Amino acid sequence: MKFDAIVLGAGIVGVCVADHLQQNGLSVALVDRKAPGMETSFGNAGLIQREGVYPYAFPRAFADVLRYAGNQALDVRYHADAMRELAPFLWRYWRNSHPARHAEIARSYATLIEHCVSEHRELAAQAGVSDLIRASGWMKVFRTNAKFDRERSVAERWRREYDVDFEALDSARLKQLEPDLDDSLAGGLRFTAAESVSDPGALVAGYARHFSKIGGRLFLGDAATLREGWSVETQEGRIESQRVVLALGPWSGPIAARLGYPMPLGIKRGYHMHYEAQSPARLNHPVLDVENGYLLAPMARGIRLTTGAELARCDAPKTPAQLDAVEPIARGLFPLGSRLDAEPWMGRRPCTPDMLPIIGPARRREGMWFAFGHAHHGLTLGPVTGRLLAQMMLGKETIVDPNPFRAERF
């Protein structure tokens, strides 16, 4: 079975790459060991972050570093036995998070973010799943005026630099928009140009159905069987192509390293749990509790509580201590009912030390291409990454300058 391109990884990024290649007339095979959207893409907060022009940086204030070192913070935890392995990545991440360097990174990152909403809307309309995307924006809420004022100043800078639209909410306006949140909140920020998804897994599955409808082929297989040529073993037999795309998220690193591209990829794990809302309470927006580092999002299954970051080896056993720590606080923010999942879900965010994804060719391996390392913004950037990589692979004019995302920067 021969194809014009093989895409390895059926998360949001891989599905969107495959979809755009197929739309451009290539015969495409999409390979994963699970059904589309069942790994990291399944369990995120469901945000399409048009405001996310500055990727999430490593805290540099001494007080913050000291707080995280104690490993009791609500928003970041770590496995002590993984720190030696992760130290080189964290050191480079910390250096790239210097304000001047972070601002430089944002100038490249914002070129992708600019297209995130429009690209999702277009692909969702083609796939017939526009009903899964909500245009209501999302919120950060604050428990203290001091934190509210600092974050509002940051949002105002984003608006000046990148035309990021937001609404500052005093306590009365916040109560009007979210009447069932804790009355003691100081205020909030509502990012009005952002959108959210009621079921991220279903959205990816919908994009994958569209890929199949326009002639693409889905295969169950293991990317570890990839051999130069390029070929991959699947449940239906060996498939071959002159082009292969690594879009395996956190599992891209080992495959790339085996083929001569050792990437400094770090993993931030995260957890979620769904809850009933106590009747008649209703949550209208995804809401981030800034001081406590968790997010509540209204989803098709219920209210999803998502945690911050856990620094650990990719396949280490689950340790959902953050979820257990923030659940009582979340119950005070919004009237959550019973847990709806048998156990916490865990996902893995693939992160680069300069916070930019890796998108483009592997120039020392003819026919190999990369599309991974999107960290917290995989869902946000999936469709625009798919369009950009398809344009690069076909020699077309690109939607943005791809140079900042080249693999050779490492």
Coordinates of C-alpha atoms in Angstrom, one line a residue, residues 223-406:
A223 CA 5.2 4.6 14.8
A224 CA 8.1 2.6 16.4
T225 CA 8.1 0.4 13.2
L226 CA 9.0 3.4 11.0
R227 CA 11.8 2.6 8.7
E228 CA 13.6 4.8 6.2
G229 CA 12.1 4.5 2.8
W230 CA 9.5 5.4 4.4
S231 CA 7.4 2.4 5.7
V232 CA 5.3 1.7 8.7
E233 CA 3.7 -1.6 9.9
T234 CA -0.1 -1.4 10.5
Q235 CA -2.8 -3.9 11.4
E236 CA -3.6 -4.0 7.6
G237 CA 0.0 -4.5 6.6
R238 CA 2.9 -2.4 5.6
I239 CA 2.3 1.0 4.1
E240 CA 4.9 3.0 2.2
S241 CA 5.6 6.6 1.1
Q242 CA 8.3 9.0 0.1
R243 CA 7.1 11.4 2.7
V244 CA 6.5 11.0 6.4
V245 CA 5.4 13.5 9.0
L246 CA 6.2 13.0 12.7
A247 CA 3.2 14.5 14.6
L248 CA 3.4 12.2 17.6
G249 CA 3.3 14.9 20.3
P250 CA 5.3 13.8 23.3
W251 CA 6.3 10.6 21.6
S252 CA 7.9 12.4 18.7
G253 CA 11.2 12.8 20.5
P254 CA 12.4 9.2 20.7
I255 CA 11.5 8.6 17.0
A256 CA 13.3 11.8 15.9
A257 CA 16.3 10.9 18.0
R258 CA 16.6 7.5 16.4
L259 CA 16.7 9.1 13.0
G260 CA 19.4 11.6 13.9
Y261 CA 17.4 14.5 15.4
P262 CA 17.7 14.5 19.2
M263 CA 15.3 17.2 20.3
P264 CA 15.3 18.9 23.7
L265 CA 11.7 18.0 24.4
G266 CA 10.2 18.3 27.9
I267 CA 6.9 16.8 29.0
K268 CA 4.4 18.7 31.1
R269 CA 1.7 16.3 32.3
G270 CA -1.8 17.3 33.3
Y271 CA -5.0 15.8 34.7
H272 CA -8.7 16.3 34.4
M273 CA -11.9 15.1 36.1
H274 CA -15.5 15.7 35.2
Y275 CA -18.2 16.7 37.7
E276 CA -21.9 17.3 37.8
A277 CA -23.0 20.9 38.4
Q278 CA -25.2 21.1 41.5
S279 CA -28.7 22.1 40.2
P280 CA -29.5 24.8 39.1
A281 CA -26.0 26.1 38.9
R282 CA -24.5 26.8 35.4
L283 CA -21.0 27.6 34.2
N284 CA -21.1 29.7 31.0
H285 CA -17.4 30.2 30.3
P286 CA -14.2 28.3 30.9
V287 CA -12.8 29.9 34.1
L288 CA -9.2 29.9 35.3
D289 CA -8.7 30.4 39.0
V290 CA -5.4 32.4 38.6
E291 CA -4.2 32.3 42.2
N292 CA -4.7 28.5 42.5
G293 CA -3.7 27.3 39.0
Y294 CA -6.6 25.2 37.8
L295 CA -9.4 25.7 35.2
L296 CA -13.1 24.8 35.2
A297 CA -14.6 24.3 31.7
P298 CA -18.2 23.5 30.8
M299 CA -18.0 20.3 28.6
A300 CA -20.5 18.0 27.0
R301 CA -19.8 15.4 29.8
G302 CA -20.0 17.9 32.7
I303 CA -17.8 20.4 34.3
R304 CA -14.2 19.6 33.5
L305 CA -11.5 20.5 36.1
T306 CA -8.1 20.6 34.5
T307 CA -4.8 20.9 36.5
G308 CA -1.6 22.8 35.9
A309 CA 1.7 21.1 35.0
E310 CA 3.4 18.0 36.4
L311 CA 7.0 17.6 35.4
A312 CA 7.8 13.9 35.1
R313 CA 8.9 11.2 32.8
C314 CA 6.5 10.7 30.0
D315 CA 5.3 7.3 31.0
A316 CA 5.7 7.5 34.7
P317 CA 2.6 6.2 36.7
K318 CA -0.2 8.7 37.3
T319 CA 0.2 10.9 40.5
P320 CA -2.9 13.1 40.5
A321 CA -2.0 14.9 43.7
Q322 CA -2.7 18.3 42.1
L323 CA -6.2 17.3 41.2
D324 CA -6.9 16.2 44.8
A325 CA -5.4 19.4 46.1
V326 CA -7.4 21.8 44.0
E327 CA -10.8 20.0 44.0
P328 CA -11.9 21.4 47.4
I329 CA -10.9 24.9 46.3
A330 CA -12.8 24.4 43.0
R331 CA -15.8 23.4 45.0
G332 CA -15.7 26.7 46.7
L333 CA -15.4 28.6 43.4
F334 CA -18.4 26.8 41.8
P335 CA -20.9 24.3 43.2
L336 CA -19.5 21.1 41.8
G337 CA -21.4 17.9 42.4
S338 CA -20.3 14.3 42.1
R339 CA -17.3 13.0 40.2
L340 CA -18.4 11.5 36.8
D341 CA -15.1 9.7 35.8
A342 CA -14.0 6.4 37.4
E343 CA -10.4 7.8 37.7
P344 CA -8.5 11.0 36.7
W345 CA -7.5 11.3 33.1
M346 CA -3.9 12.2 32.3
G347 CA -2.3 13.8 29.2
R348 CA 1.2 14.8 28.2
R349 CA 2.1 18.2 26.7
P350 CA 5.2 18.2 24.5
C351 CA 7.3 21.3 25.2
T352 CA 10.4 22.8 23.6
P353 CA 12.7 25.0 25.7
D354 CA 12.1 28.1 23.5
M355 CA 8.3 27.6 23.7
L356 CA 8.0 27.4 19.8
P357 CA 6.7 24.3 18.0
I358 CA 8.8 22.4 15.6
I359 CA 7.3 22.7 12.1
G360 CA 9.2 21.9 8.9
P361 CA 11.5 19.5 7.2
A362 CA 14.2 17.3 8.6
R363 CA 16.8 18.4 6.1
R364 CA 19.2 15.5 6.8
R365 CA 16.5 12.9 6.2
E366 CA 14.9 13.3 2.8
G367 CA 11.1 13.2 2.9
M368 CA 10.8 13.5 6.7
W369 CA 8.9 16.4 8.2
F370 CA 8.1 17.5 11.8
A371 CA 5.0 18.9 13.4
F372 CA 5.2 18.7 17.2
G373 CA 6.2 20.6 20.4
H374 CA 3.0 22.8 20.7
A375 CA 3.0 22.5 24.6
H376 CA -0.2 24.1 26.0
H377 CA -1.5 25.2 22.6
G378 CA -1.8 22.0 20.6
L379 CA -5.6 22.4 20.2
T380 CA -5.2 26.1 19.5
L381 CA -2.6 25.7 16.8
G382 CA -3.6 22.4 15.2
P383 CA -5.4 23.7 12.0
V384 CA -2.9 26.5 11.3
T385 CA 0.0 24.1 11.7
G386 CA -1.7 21.7 9.3
R387 CA -2.1 24.4 6.7
L388 CA 1.5 25.7 7.1
L389 CA 3.1 22.3 6.9
A390 CA 1.0 21.3 3.8
Q391 CA 2.1 24.5 2.1
M392 CA 5.7 23.8 2.9
M393 CA 5.6 20.2 1.7
L394 CA 4.0 21.2 -1.6
G395 CA 6.2 24.2 -2.2
K396 CA 3.4 26.8 -1.9
E397 CA 3.5 30.3 -0.4
T398 CA 3.1 29.9 3.3
I399 CA 0.5 31.5 5.6
V400 CA 3.3 32.6 8.0
D401 CA 7.1 32.7 7.9
P402 CA 8.1 29.1 8.9
N403 CA 11.7 30.0 9.7
P404 CA 11.3 30.5 13.5
F405 CA 9.9 26.9 13.8
R406 CA 12.6 25.1 11.9

